[in-house]
mmCIF file of N, CA and C in Angstrom:
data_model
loop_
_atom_site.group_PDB
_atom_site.id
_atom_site.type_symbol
_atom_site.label_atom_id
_atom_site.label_comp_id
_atom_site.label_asym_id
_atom_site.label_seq_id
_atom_site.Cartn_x
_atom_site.Cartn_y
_atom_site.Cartn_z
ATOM 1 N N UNK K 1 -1.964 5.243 -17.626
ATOM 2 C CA UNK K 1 -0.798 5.086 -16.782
ATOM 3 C C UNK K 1 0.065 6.338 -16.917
ATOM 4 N N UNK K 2 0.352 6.866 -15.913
ATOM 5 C CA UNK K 2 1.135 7.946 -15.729
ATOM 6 C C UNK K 2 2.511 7.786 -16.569
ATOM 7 N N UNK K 3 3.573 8.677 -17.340
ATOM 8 C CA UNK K 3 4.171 8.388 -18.338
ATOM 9 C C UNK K 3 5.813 8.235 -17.131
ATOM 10 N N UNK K 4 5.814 8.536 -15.509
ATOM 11 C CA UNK K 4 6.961 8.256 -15.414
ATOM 12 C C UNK K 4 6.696 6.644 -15.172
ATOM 13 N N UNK K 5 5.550 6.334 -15.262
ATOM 14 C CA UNK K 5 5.249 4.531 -14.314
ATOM 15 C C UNK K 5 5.881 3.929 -15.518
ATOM 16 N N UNK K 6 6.354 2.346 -14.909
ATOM 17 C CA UNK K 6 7.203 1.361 -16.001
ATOM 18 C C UNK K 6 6.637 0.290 -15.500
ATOM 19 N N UNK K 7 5.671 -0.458 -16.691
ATOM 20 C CA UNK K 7 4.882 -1.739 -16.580
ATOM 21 C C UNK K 7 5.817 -2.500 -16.376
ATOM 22 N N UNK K 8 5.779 -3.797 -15.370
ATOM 23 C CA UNK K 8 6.324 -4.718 -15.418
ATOM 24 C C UNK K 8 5.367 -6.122 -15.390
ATOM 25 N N UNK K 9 6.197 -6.955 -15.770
ATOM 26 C CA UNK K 9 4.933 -8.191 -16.303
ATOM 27 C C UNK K 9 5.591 -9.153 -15.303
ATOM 28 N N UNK K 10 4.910 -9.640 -14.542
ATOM 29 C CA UNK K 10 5.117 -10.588 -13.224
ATOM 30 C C UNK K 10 4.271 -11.948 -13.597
ATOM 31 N N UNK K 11 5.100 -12.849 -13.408
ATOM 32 C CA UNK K 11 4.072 -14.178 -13.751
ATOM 33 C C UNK K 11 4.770 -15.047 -12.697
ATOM 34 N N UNK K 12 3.244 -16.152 -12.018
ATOM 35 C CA UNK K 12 3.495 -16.762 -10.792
ATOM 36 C C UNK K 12 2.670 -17.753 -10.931
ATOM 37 N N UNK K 13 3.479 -18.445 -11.014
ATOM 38 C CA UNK K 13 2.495 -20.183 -11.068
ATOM 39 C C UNK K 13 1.926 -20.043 -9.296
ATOM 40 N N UNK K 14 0.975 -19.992 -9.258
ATOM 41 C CA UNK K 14 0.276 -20.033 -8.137
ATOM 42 C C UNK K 14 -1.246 -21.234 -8.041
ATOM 43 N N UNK K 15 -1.587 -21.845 -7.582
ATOM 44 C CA UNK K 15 -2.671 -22.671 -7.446
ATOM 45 C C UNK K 15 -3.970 -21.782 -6.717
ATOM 46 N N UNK K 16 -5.043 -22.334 -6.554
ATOM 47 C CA UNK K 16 -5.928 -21.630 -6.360
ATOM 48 C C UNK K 16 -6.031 -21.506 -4.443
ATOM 49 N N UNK K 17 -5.711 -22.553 -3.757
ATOM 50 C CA UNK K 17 -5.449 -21.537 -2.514
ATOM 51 C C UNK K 17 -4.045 -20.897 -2.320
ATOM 52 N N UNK K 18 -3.324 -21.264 -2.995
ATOM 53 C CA UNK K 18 -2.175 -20.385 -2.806
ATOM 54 C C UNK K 18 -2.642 -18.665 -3.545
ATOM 55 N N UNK K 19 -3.497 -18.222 -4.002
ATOM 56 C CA UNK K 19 -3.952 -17.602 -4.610
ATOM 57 C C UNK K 19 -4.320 -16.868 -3.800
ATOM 58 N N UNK K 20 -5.426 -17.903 -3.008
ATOM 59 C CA UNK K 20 -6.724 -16.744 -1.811
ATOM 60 C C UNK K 20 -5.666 -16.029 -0.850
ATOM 61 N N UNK K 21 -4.636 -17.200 -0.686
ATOM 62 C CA UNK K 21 -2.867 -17.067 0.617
ATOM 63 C C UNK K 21 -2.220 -15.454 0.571
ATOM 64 N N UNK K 22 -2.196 -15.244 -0.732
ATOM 65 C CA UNK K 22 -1.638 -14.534 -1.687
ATOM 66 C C UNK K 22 -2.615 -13.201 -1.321
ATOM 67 N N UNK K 23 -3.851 -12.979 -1.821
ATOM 68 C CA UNK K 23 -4.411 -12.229 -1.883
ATOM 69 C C UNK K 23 -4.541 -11.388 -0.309
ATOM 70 N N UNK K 24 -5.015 -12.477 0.751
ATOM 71 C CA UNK K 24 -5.312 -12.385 1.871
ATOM 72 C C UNK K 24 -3.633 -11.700 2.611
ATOM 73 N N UNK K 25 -2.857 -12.157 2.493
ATOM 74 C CA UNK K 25 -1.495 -11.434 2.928
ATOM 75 C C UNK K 25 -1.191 -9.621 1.977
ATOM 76 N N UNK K 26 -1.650 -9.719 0.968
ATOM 77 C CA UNK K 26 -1.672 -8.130 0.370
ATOM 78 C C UNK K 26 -2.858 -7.711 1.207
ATOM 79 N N UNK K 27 -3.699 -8.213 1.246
ATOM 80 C CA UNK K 27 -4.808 -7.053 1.976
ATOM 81 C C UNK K 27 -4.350 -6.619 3.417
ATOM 82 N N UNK K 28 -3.740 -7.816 3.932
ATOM 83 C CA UNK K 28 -3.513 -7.248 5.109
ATOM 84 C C UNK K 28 -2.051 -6.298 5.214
ATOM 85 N N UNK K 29 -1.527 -6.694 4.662
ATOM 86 C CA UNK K 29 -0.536 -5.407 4.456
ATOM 87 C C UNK K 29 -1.121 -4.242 3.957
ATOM 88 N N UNK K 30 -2.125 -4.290 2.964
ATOM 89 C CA UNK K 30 -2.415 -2.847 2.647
ATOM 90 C C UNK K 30 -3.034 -2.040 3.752
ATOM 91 N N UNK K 31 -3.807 -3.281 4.760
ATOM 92 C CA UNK K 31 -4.999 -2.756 6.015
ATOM 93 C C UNK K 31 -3.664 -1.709 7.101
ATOM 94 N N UNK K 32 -2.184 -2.928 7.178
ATOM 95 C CA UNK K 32 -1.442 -2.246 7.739
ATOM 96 C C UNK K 32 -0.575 -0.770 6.886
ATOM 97 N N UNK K 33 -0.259 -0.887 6.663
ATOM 98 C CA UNK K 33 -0.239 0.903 5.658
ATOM 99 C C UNK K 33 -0.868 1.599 5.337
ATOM 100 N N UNK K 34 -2.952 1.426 5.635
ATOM 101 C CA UNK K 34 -3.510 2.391 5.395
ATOM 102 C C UNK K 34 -3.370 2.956 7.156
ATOM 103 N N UNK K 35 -3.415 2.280 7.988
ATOM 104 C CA UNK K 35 -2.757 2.588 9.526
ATOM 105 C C UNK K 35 -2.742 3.131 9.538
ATOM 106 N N UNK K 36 -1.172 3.312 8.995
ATOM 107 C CA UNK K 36 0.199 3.890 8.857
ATOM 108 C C UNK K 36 -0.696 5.292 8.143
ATOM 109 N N UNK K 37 -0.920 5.663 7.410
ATOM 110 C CA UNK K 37 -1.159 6.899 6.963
ATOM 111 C C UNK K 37 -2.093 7.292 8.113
ATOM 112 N N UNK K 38 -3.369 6.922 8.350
ATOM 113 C CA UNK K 38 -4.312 7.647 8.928
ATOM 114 C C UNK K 38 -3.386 7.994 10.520
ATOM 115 N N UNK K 39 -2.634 7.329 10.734
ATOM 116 C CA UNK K 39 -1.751 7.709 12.303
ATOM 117 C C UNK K 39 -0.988 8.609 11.827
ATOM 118 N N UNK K 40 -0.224 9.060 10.917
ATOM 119 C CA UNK K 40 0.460 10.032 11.265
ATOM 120 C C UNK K 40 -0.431 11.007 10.535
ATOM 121 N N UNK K 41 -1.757 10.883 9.970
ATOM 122 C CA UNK K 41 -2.218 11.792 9.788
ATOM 123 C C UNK K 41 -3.108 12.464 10.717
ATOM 124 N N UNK K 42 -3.729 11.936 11.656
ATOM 125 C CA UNK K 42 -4.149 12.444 12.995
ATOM 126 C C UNK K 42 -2.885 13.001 13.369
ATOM 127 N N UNK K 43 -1.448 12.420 13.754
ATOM 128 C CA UNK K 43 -0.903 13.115 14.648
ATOM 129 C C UNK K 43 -0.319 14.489 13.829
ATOM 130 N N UNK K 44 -0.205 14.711 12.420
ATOM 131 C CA UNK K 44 -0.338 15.596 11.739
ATOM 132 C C UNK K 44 -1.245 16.980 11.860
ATOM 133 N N UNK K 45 -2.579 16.335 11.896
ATOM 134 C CA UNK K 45 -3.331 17.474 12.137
ATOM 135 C C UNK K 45 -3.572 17.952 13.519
ATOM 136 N N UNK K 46 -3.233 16.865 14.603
ATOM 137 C CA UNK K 46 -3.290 17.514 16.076
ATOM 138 C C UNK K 46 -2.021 18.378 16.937
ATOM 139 N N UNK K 47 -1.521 18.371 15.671
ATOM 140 C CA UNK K 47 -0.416 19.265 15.813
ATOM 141 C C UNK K 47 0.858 18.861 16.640
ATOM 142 N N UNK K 48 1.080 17.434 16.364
ATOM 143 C CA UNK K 48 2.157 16.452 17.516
ATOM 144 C C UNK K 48 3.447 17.094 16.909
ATOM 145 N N UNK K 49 4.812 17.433 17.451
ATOM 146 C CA UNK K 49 5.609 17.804 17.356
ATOM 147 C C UNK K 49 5.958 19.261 16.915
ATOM 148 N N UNK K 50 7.408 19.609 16.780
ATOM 149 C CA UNK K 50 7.572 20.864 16.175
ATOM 150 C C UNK K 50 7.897 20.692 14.307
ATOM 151 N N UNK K 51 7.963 21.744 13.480
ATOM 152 C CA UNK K 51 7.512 21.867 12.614
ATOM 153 C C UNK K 51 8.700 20.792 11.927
ATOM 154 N N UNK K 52 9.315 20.473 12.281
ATOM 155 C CA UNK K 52 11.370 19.419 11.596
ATOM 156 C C UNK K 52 9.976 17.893 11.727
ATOM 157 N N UNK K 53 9.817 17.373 13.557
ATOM 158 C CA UNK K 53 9.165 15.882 13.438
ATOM 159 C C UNK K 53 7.817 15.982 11.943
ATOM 160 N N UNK K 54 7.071 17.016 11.945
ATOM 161 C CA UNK K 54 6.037 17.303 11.565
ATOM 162 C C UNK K 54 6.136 16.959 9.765
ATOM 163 N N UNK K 55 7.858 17.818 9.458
ATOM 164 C CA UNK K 55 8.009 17.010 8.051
ATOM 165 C C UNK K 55 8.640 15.676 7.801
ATOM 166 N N UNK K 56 9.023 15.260 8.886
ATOM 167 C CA UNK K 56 9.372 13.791 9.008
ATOM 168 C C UNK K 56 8.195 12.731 8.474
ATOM 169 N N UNK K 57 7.114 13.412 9.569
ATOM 170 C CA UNK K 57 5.937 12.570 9.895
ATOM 171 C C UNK K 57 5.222 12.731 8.239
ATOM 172 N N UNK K 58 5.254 13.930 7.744
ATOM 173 C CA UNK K 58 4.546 14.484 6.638
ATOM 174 C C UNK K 58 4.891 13.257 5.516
ATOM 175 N N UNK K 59 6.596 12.941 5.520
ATOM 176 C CA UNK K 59 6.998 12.124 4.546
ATOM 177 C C UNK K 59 7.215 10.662 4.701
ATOM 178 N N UNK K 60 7.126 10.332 5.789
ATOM 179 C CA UNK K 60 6.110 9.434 6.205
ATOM 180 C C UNK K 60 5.121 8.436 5.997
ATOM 181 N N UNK K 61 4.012 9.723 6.142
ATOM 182 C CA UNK K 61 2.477 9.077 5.834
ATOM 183 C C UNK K 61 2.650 9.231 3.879
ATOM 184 N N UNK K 62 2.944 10.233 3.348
ATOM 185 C CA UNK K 62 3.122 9.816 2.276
ATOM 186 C C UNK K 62 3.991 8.769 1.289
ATOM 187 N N UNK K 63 5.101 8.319 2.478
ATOM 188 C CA UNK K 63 5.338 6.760 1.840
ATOM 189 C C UNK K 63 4.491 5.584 2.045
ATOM 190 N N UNK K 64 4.181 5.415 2.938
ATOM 191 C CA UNK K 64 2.911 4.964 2.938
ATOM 192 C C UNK K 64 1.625 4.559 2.093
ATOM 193 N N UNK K 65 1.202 6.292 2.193
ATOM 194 C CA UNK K 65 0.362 6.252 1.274
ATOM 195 C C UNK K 65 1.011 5.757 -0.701
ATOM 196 N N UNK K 66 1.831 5.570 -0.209
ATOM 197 C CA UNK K 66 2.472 4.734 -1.627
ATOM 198 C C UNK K 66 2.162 3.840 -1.976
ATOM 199 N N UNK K 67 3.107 3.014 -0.882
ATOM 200 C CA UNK K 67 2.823 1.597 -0.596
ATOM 201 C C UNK K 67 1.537 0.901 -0.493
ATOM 202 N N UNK K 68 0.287 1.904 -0.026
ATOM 203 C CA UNK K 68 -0.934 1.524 0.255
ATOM 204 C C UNK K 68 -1.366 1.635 -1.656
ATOM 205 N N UNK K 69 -1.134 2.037 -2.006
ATOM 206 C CA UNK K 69 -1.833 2.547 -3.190
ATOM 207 C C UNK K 69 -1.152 1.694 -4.189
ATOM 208 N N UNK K 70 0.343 0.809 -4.252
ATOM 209 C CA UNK K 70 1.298 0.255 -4.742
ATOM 210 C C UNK K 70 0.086 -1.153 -4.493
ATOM 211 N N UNK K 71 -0.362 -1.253 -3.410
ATOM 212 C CA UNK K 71 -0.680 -2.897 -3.136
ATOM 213 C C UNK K 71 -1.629 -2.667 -3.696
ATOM 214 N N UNK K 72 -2.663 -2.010 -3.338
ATOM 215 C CA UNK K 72 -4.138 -1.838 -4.303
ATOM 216 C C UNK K 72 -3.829 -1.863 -5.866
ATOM 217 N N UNK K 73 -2.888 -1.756 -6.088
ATOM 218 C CA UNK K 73 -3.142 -1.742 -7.782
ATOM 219 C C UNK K 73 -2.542 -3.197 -7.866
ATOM 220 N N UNK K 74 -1.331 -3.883 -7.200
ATOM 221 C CA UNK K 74 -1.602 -5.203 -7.069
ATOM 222 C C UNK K 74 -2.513 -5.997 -6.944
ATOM 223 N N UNK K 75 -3.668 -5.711 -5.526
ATOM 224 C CA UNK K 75 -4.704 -6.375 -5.316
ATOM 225 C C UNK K 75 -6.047 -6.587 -6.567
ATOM 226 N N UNK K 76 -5.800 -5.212 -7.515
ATOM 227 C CA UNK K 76 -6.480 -5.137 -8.809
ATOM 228 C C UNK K 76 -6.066 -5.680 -10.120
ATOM 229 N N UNK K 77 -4.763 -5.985 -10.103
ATOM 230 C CA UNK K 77 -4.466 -6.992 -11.098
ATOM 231 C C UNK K 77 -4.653 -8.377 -10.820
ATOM 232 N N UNK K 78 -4.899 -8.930 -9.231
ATOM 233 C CA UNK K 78 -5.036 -9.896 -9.098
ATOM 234 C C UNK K 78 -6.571 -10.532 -9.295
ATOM 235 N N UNK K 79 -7.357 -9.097 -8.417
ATOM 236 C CA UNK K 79 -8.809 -9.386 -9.186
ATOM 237 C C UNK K 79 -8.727 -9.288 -10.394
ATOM 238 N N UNK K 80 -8.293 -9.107 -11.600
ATOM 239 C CA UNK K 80 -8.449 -8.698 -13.084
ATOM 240 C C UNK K 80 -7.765 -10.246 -13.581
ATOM 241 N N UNK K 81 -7.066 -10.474 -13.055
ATOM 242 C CA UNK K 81 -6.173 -12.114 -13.418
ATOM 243 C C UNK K 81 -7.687 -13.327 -13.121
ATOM 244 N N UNK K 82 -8.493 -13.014 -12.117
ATOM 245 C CA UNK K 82 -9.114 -14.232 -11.301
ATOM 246 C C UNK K 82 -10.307 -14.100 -12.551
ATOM 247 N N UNK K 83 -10.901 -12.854 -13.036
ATOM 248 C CA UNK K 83 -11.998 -12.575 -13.678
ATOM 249 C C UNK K 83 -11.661 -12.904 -15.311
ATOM 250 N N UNK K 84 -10.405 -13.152 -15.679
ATOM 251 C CA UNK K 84 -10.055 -13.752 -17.025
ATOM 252 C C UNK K 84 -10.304 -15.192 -16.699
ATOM 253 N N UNK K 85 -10.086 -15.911 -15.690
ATOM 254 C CA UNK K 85 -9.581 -17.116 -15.582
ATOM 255 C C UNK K 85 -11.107 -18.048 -15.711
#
């Protein structure tokens, strides 16, 4: 773990389809924010705007790509929770 990251310990009484509920709503948010990156990264490389929208767009897709990468490590503690259980 990277030394600026700060573990936090999350606990959720959840049942087992509230679980799949759970899982199935992060994926699809992550499906929607990987979108989100690959769109402004096409319009990035096709050269959409002048160089001001371009760092807009730049910072952007890299929040994004946050958020996309924020849920995946969610979606991996949740597989890592199901494989103890």
């Amino acid at each position: 773990m990277p030394a600026d990251h700060q573990p936090i310990d999350l606990h959720l009484a959840v049942d087992a389809a509230d679980l799949d509920d759970l899982e199935r709503i992060l994926l699809r948010a992550r499906a929607a924010e990987l979108h989100e990156v690959r769109r402004r990264n096409v319009r990035l490389t096709a050269g959409y705007g002048d160089a001001t929208n371009r760092m807009v767009m730049d910072d952007e897709a890299q929040a994004a790509q946050r958020r996309h990468d924020l849920l995946s490590r969610f979606l991996a503690a949740i597989a890592a929770a199901r494989a103890r259980a």
